[in-house]
């Protein structure tokens, strides 16, 4: 027994002095831990300063019913219960009973309110007992943040959002994900918490060990007004045509700043929501909108000019064992290549490409590659689609590859890649990168500013650009887009109608199309470029680009100019005018020379003559008959004027 007692004493001493630090550390790990306090993510704003995304703090209010002394608890419990009764609209006795039960059960983590806003949080802090704080009143406050989107689902895929899966993995698409790590996320804080049983943890102190630092604010290029216009114009058309999905992008020509981007897809119930960012992600066969690139290449390579005649025959022509057809029954016959683009002749563009590039396809492909059409734009938004432009040796290459590419098949581009090229035509050949972010700020301090990025200083000669601008304008005036023409508002662009899923066995029984329109407005001195793409509209109502997508383009253009008129900036108001300068000098010389003697005011505007005579050193009365320029005066030039004399001037 004595030896056993000695062993126990030895073990106690060993635990106390030899292994003490180890067991203390283990106890602290089990009972106390540092908890991360997420920083508030920065706000995302539109270019006009409207909130697109913001983090709102939410609070859980709890009480440690054991911490207050008996005296403090009894002095405040009724008043606290009364305050809770007023807040919730329930009997005070009910809360008094619950609080007493929590104290009796030694509940150190009793919930009073969950997920309340800042104003309610401050209200709770003013309640009796709770206003004494953590150590005297037992107040426990836990803060979380919730991301809110004032515009709702509008542009949600571009603005971004937070999605957490069952495994706790967080996905952030759009701008929230693209600029989150660098600007929006901020720096998390830390707070010490103590385990109080039943898997619950209570803050040790009423303050944070490390305060979280909020993220920076990101100002996008998106305009709230233009975004709203684009979203509802697209939604209206999708609903009418019962289309599967569609997208629209509006971009400022000179800067490449994206003013609006909307992506909508149909649910099983027939509603539309932002399912995917089709404008950025979806790489597909562009159809006839690609003909603009084809003609630009041919003009720049000098293999044709706009007057070159091409024979489109009777609307059907065979290329390497496969027929290519035009939409017009009977064909267009012999027409210029410019007219071929205006009427969107597949045969016309295919003939030009086959005749001039079939023996040297690399020449045509290299021209496309020089514009960067074979590479992604390098957008910050995650998930940009890859373009596909096949060449010799590619699995998609064949003898028919070039004729097919001439009218937008056998290759793939995203909507933003197509729009970037059309924007370059509008921008006199300067290709700029689409941009979604303008600046990053911390309150009023600018952290970073983003300027225009030029992809290609000049995609082609000025002559080619001017020719293409004229042809694209004529597409709307007298071509496939003539239904969109308005004498009061000019637009330029190209319609597109492409088959999709035509490789599937059921296509003949259930044909599917992609309708598109890409262009810019106004046709002279363009301000905005725009692309509209609608997938699988109901063919019972229509499927041609001019009928399905074109009206969306027109509606957007007209509403932008109605609701957000373009304002031209002048470098200076001090513009020299020889006529005005000469008129002023004559007026000034007379005023300085004739102060008491009647001058000649014949030929002078009546208002100037009156001002001149009434401001002479001799006070006279001026009587005017008529308006316009002075034809005669009652007092001859050179006569000395008398005080109070009346002078009649007639116009």
Tab-separated table of N, CA and C in Angstrom, residues 249-312:
chain	number	residue	atom	x	y	z
A	249	UNK	N	-24.991	42.081	-75.280
A	249	UNK	CA	-23.892	42.869	-74.720
A	249	UNK	C	-23.903	44.233	-75.396
A	250	UNK	N	-23.795	45.284	-74.597
A	250	UNK	CA	-23.667	46.647	-75.116
A	250	UNK	C	-22.314	47.179	-74.665
A	251	UNK	N	-21.512	47.661	-75.609
A	251	UNK	CA	-20.151	48.089	-75.301
A	251	UNK	C	-19.899	49.489	-75.863
A	252	UNK	N	-19.155	50.287	-75.134
A	252	UNK	CA	-18.791	51.621	-75.610
A	252	UNK	C	-17.668	51.484	-76.631
A	253	UNK	N	-17.852	52.089	-77.786
A	253	UNK	CA	-16.959	51.868	-78.926
A	253	UNK	C	-15.517	52.281	-78.630
A	254	UNK	N	-15.302	53.490	-78.154
A	254	UNK	CA	-13.947	54.015	-78.002
A	254	UNK	C	-13.158	53.320	-76.898
A	255	UNK	N	-13.815	52.986	-75.814
A	255	UNK	CA	-13.109	52.487	-74.628
A	255	UNK	C	-13.182	50.978	-74.442
A	256	UNK	N	-14.185	50.328	-75.044
A	256	UNK	CA	-14.380	48.901	-74.807
A	256	UNK	C	-15.074	48.608	-73.489
A	257	UNK	N	-15.573	49.642	-72.807
A	257	UNK	CA	-16.249	49.435	-71.527
A	257	UNK	C	-17.629	48.821	-71.759
A	258	UNK	N	-17.873	47.700	-71.103
A	258	UNK	CA	-19.145	46.991	-71.247
A	258	UNK	C	-20.196	47.705	-70.404
A	259	UNK	N	-21.177	48.275	-71.081
A	259	UNK	CA	-22.219	49.035	-70.382
A	259	UNK	C	-23.384	48.138	-69.933
A	260	UNK	N	-23.569	47.010	-70.611
A	260	UNK	CA	-24.639	46.087	-70.220
A	260	UNK	C	-24.307	44.703	-70.726
A	261	UNK	N	-24.666	43.686	-69.947
A	261	UNK	CA	-24.492	42.295	-70.368
A	261	UNK	C	-25.577	41.476	-69.688
A	262	UNK	N	-26.408	40.844	-70.490
A	262	UNK	CA	-27.523	40.069	-69.951
A	262	UNK	C	-27.507	38.676	-70.558
A	263	UNK	N	-27.708	37.664	-69.719
A	263	UNK	CA	-27.720	36.266	-70.148
A	263	UNK	C	-28.927	35.578	-69.516
A	264	UNK	N	-29.866	35.142	-70.335
A	264	UNK	CA	-31.097	34.564	-69.803
A	264	UNK	C	-31.380	33.203	-70.433
A	265	UNK	N	-31.815	32.254	-69.599
A	265	UNK	CA	-32.170	30.915	-70.067
A	265	UNK	C	-33.524	30.529	-69.488
A	266	UNK	N	-34.248	29.692	-70.222
A	266	UNK	CA	-35.598	29.301	-69.818
A	266	UNK	C	-35.571	28.121	-68.854
A	267	UNK	N	-36.417	28.195	-67.834
A	267	UNK	CA	-36.584	27.080	-66.908
A	267	UNK	C	-37.673	26.147	-67.444
A	268	UNK	N	-37.855	25.025	-66.769
A	268	UNK	CA	-38.903	24.090	-67.172
A	268	UNK	C	-40.291	24.716	-67.048
A	269	UNK	N	-40.419	25.679	-66.126
A	269	UNK	CA	-41.711	26.345	-65.933
A	269	UNK	C	-41.956	27.445	-66.965
A	270	UNK	N	-40.932	27.742	-67.798
A	270	UNK	CA	-41.089	28.777	-68.811
A	270	UNK	C	-40.614	30.145	-68.386
A	271	UNK	N	-40.032	30.255	-67.189
A	271	UNK	CA	-39.478	31.528	-66.741
A	271	UNK	C	-38.030	31.644	-67.194
A	272	UNK	N	-37.473	32.862	-67.104
A	272	UNK	CA	-36.088	33.084	-67.543
A	272	UNK	C	-35.246	33.634	-66.395
A	273	UNK	N	-34.021	33.144	-66.306
A	273	UNK	CA	-33.103	33.613	-65.272
A	273	UNK	C	-31.670	33.512	-65.796
A	274	UNK	N	-30.737	34.094	-65.049
A	274	UNK	CA	-29.325	34.100	-65.467
A	274	UNK	C	-28.686	32.761	-65.105
A	275	UNK	N	-28.756	31.816	-66.016
A	275	UNK	CA	-28.260	30.458	-65.772
A	275	UNK	C	-26.753	30.373	-65.977
A	276	UNK	N	-26.281	30.907	-67.112
A	276	UNK	CA	-24.848	30.907	-67.416
A	276	UNK	C	-24.496	32.221	-68.095
A	277	UNK	N	-23.204	32.540	-68.076
A	277	UNK	CA	-22.754	33.757	-68.750
A	277	UNK	C	-22.448	33.405	-70.204
A	278	UNK	N	-23.518	33.300	-71.007
A	278	UNK	CA	-23.368	32.851	-72.390
A	278	UNK	C	-22.485	33.780	-73.212
A	279	UNK	N	-22.544	35.063	-72.951
A	279	UNK	CA	-21.764	36.035	-73.729
A	279	UNK	C	-20.267	35.787	-73.596
A	280	UNK	N	-19.841	35.312	-72.440
A	280	UNK	CA	-18.423	35.045	-72.175
A	280	UNK	C	-18.078	33.598	-72.471
A	281	UNK	N	-18.969	32.676	-72.124
A	281	UNK	CA	-18.640	31.250	-72.119
A	281	UNK	C	-18.953	30.519	-73.410
A	282	UNK	N	-20.094	30.826	-74.037
A	282	UNK	CA	-20.604	29.966	-75.109
A	282	UNK	C	-19.894	30.206	-76.435
A	283	UNK	N	-19.097	29.239	-76.837
A	283	UNK	CA	-18.411	29.269	-78.125
A	283	UNK	C	-19.236	28.449	-79.111
A	284	UNK	N	-19.719	29.082	-80.173
A	284	UNK	CA	-20.601	28.389	-81.116
A	284	UNK	C	-20.386	28.925	-82.523
A	285	UNK	N	-20.982	28.270	-83.506
A	285	UNK	CA	-20.866	28.715	-84.886
A	285	UNK	C	-21.635	30.031	-85.047
A	286	UNK	N	-20.960	31.100	-85.451
A	286	UNK	CA	-21.602	32.424	-85.479
A	286	UNK	C	-22.573	32.631	-86.625
A	287	UNK	N	-22.466	31.822	-87.690
A	287	UNK	CA	-23.349	32.035	-88.829
A	287	UNK	C	-22.973	33.283	-89.611
A	288	UNK	N	-23.970	33.967	-90.153
A	288	UNK	CA	-23.717	35.048	-91.115
A	288	UNK	C	-23.043	36.276	-90.534
A	289	UNK	N	-23.025	36.434	-89.212
A	289	UNK	CA	-22.303	37.582	-88.658
A	289	UNK	C	-20.805	37.457	-88.937
A	290	UNK	N	-20.335	36.233	-89.237
A	290	UNK	CA	-18.911	36.041	-89.544
A	290	UNK	C	-18.573	36.532	-90.952
A	291	UNK	N	-19.581	36.726	-91.793
A	291	UNK	CA	-19.318	37.185	-93.164
A	291	UNK	C	-18.633	38.550	-93.184
A	292	UNK	N	-18.865	39.344	-92.142
A	292	UNK	CA	-18.196	40.647	-92.049
A	292	UNK	C	-16.687	40.460	-91.953
A	293	UNK	N	-16.230	39.496	-91.165
A	293	UNK	CA	-14.801	39.205	-91.062
A	293	UNK	C	-14.261	38.715	-92.401
A	294	UNK	N	-15.061	37.893	-93.101
A	294	UNK	CA	-14.626	37.325	-94.385
A	294	UNK	C	-14.424	38.421	-95.422
A	295	UNK	N	-15.391	39.312	-95.564
A	295	UNK	CA	-15.262	40.380	-96.566
A	295	UNK	C	-14.145	41.348	-96.185
A	296	UNK	N	-13.982	41.636	-94.889
A	296	UNK	CA	-12.888	42.509	-94.453
A	296	UNK	C	-11.539	41.916	-94.848
A	297	UNK	N	-11.386	40.605	-94.666
A	297	UNK	CA	-10.134	39.934	-95.040
A	297	UNK	C	-9.902	40.015	-96.540
A	298	UNK	N	-10.938	39.759	-97.335
A	298	UNK	CA	-10.797	39.781	-98.797
A	298	UNK	C	-10.460	41.179	-99.303
A	299	UNK	N	-11.091	42.193	-98.732
A	299	UNK	CA	-10.791	43.573	-99.137
A	299	UNK	C	-9.378	43.969	-98.744
A	300	UNK	N	-8.967	43.585	-97.541
A	300	UNK	CA	-7.636	43.958	-97.066
A	300	UNK	C	-6.544	43.229	-97.838
A	301	UNK	N	-6.824	41.989	-98.273
A	301	UNK	CA	-5.845	41.225	-99.065
A	301	UNK	C	-5.864	41.625	-100.542
A	302	UNK	N	-6.754	42.553	-100.900
A	302	UNK	CA	-6.857	43.089	-102.265
A	302	UNK	C	-7.254	42.022	-103.287
A	303	UNK	N	-7.910	40.962	-102.850
A	303	UNK	CA	-8.353	39.942	-103.805
A	303	UNK	C	-9.684	40.344	-104.433
A	304	UNK	N	-10.393	41.279	-103.802
A	304	UNK	CA	-11.631	41.836	-104.365
A	304	UNK	C	-11.721	43.296	-103.964
A	305	UNK	N	-12.622	44.021	-104.604
A	305	UNK	CA	-13.062	45.310	-104.081
A	305	UNK	C	-14.578	45.254	-103.988
A	306	UNK	N	-15.190	46.281	-103.436
A	306	UNK	CA	-16.634	46.208	-103.183
A	306	UNK	C	-17.448	46.091	-104.467
A	307	UNK	N	-16.846	46.443	-105.616
A	307	UNK	CA	-17.571	46.386	-106.892
A	307	UNK	C	-17.370	45.066	-107.627
A	308	UNK	N	-16.519	44.190	-107.115
A	308	UNK	CA	-16.264	42.899	-107.756
A	308	UNK	C	-17.571	42.114	-107.901
A	309	UNK	N	-17.838	41.629	-109.121
A	309	UNK	CA	-19.072	40.894	-109.396
A	309	UNK	C	-18.869	39.408	-109.105
A	310	UNK	N	-19.856	38.826	-108.431
A	310	UNK	CA	-19.831	37.399	-108.140
A	310	UNK	C	-21.152	36.803	-108.598
A	311	UNK	N	-21.074	35.652	-109.224
A	311	UNK	CA	-22.272	34.999	-109.760
A	311	UNK	C	-22.835	34.034	-108.716
A	312	UNK	N	-23.983	34.385	-108.164
A	312	UNK	CA	-24.613	33.517	-107.162
A	312	UNK	C	-25.611	32.556	-107.798
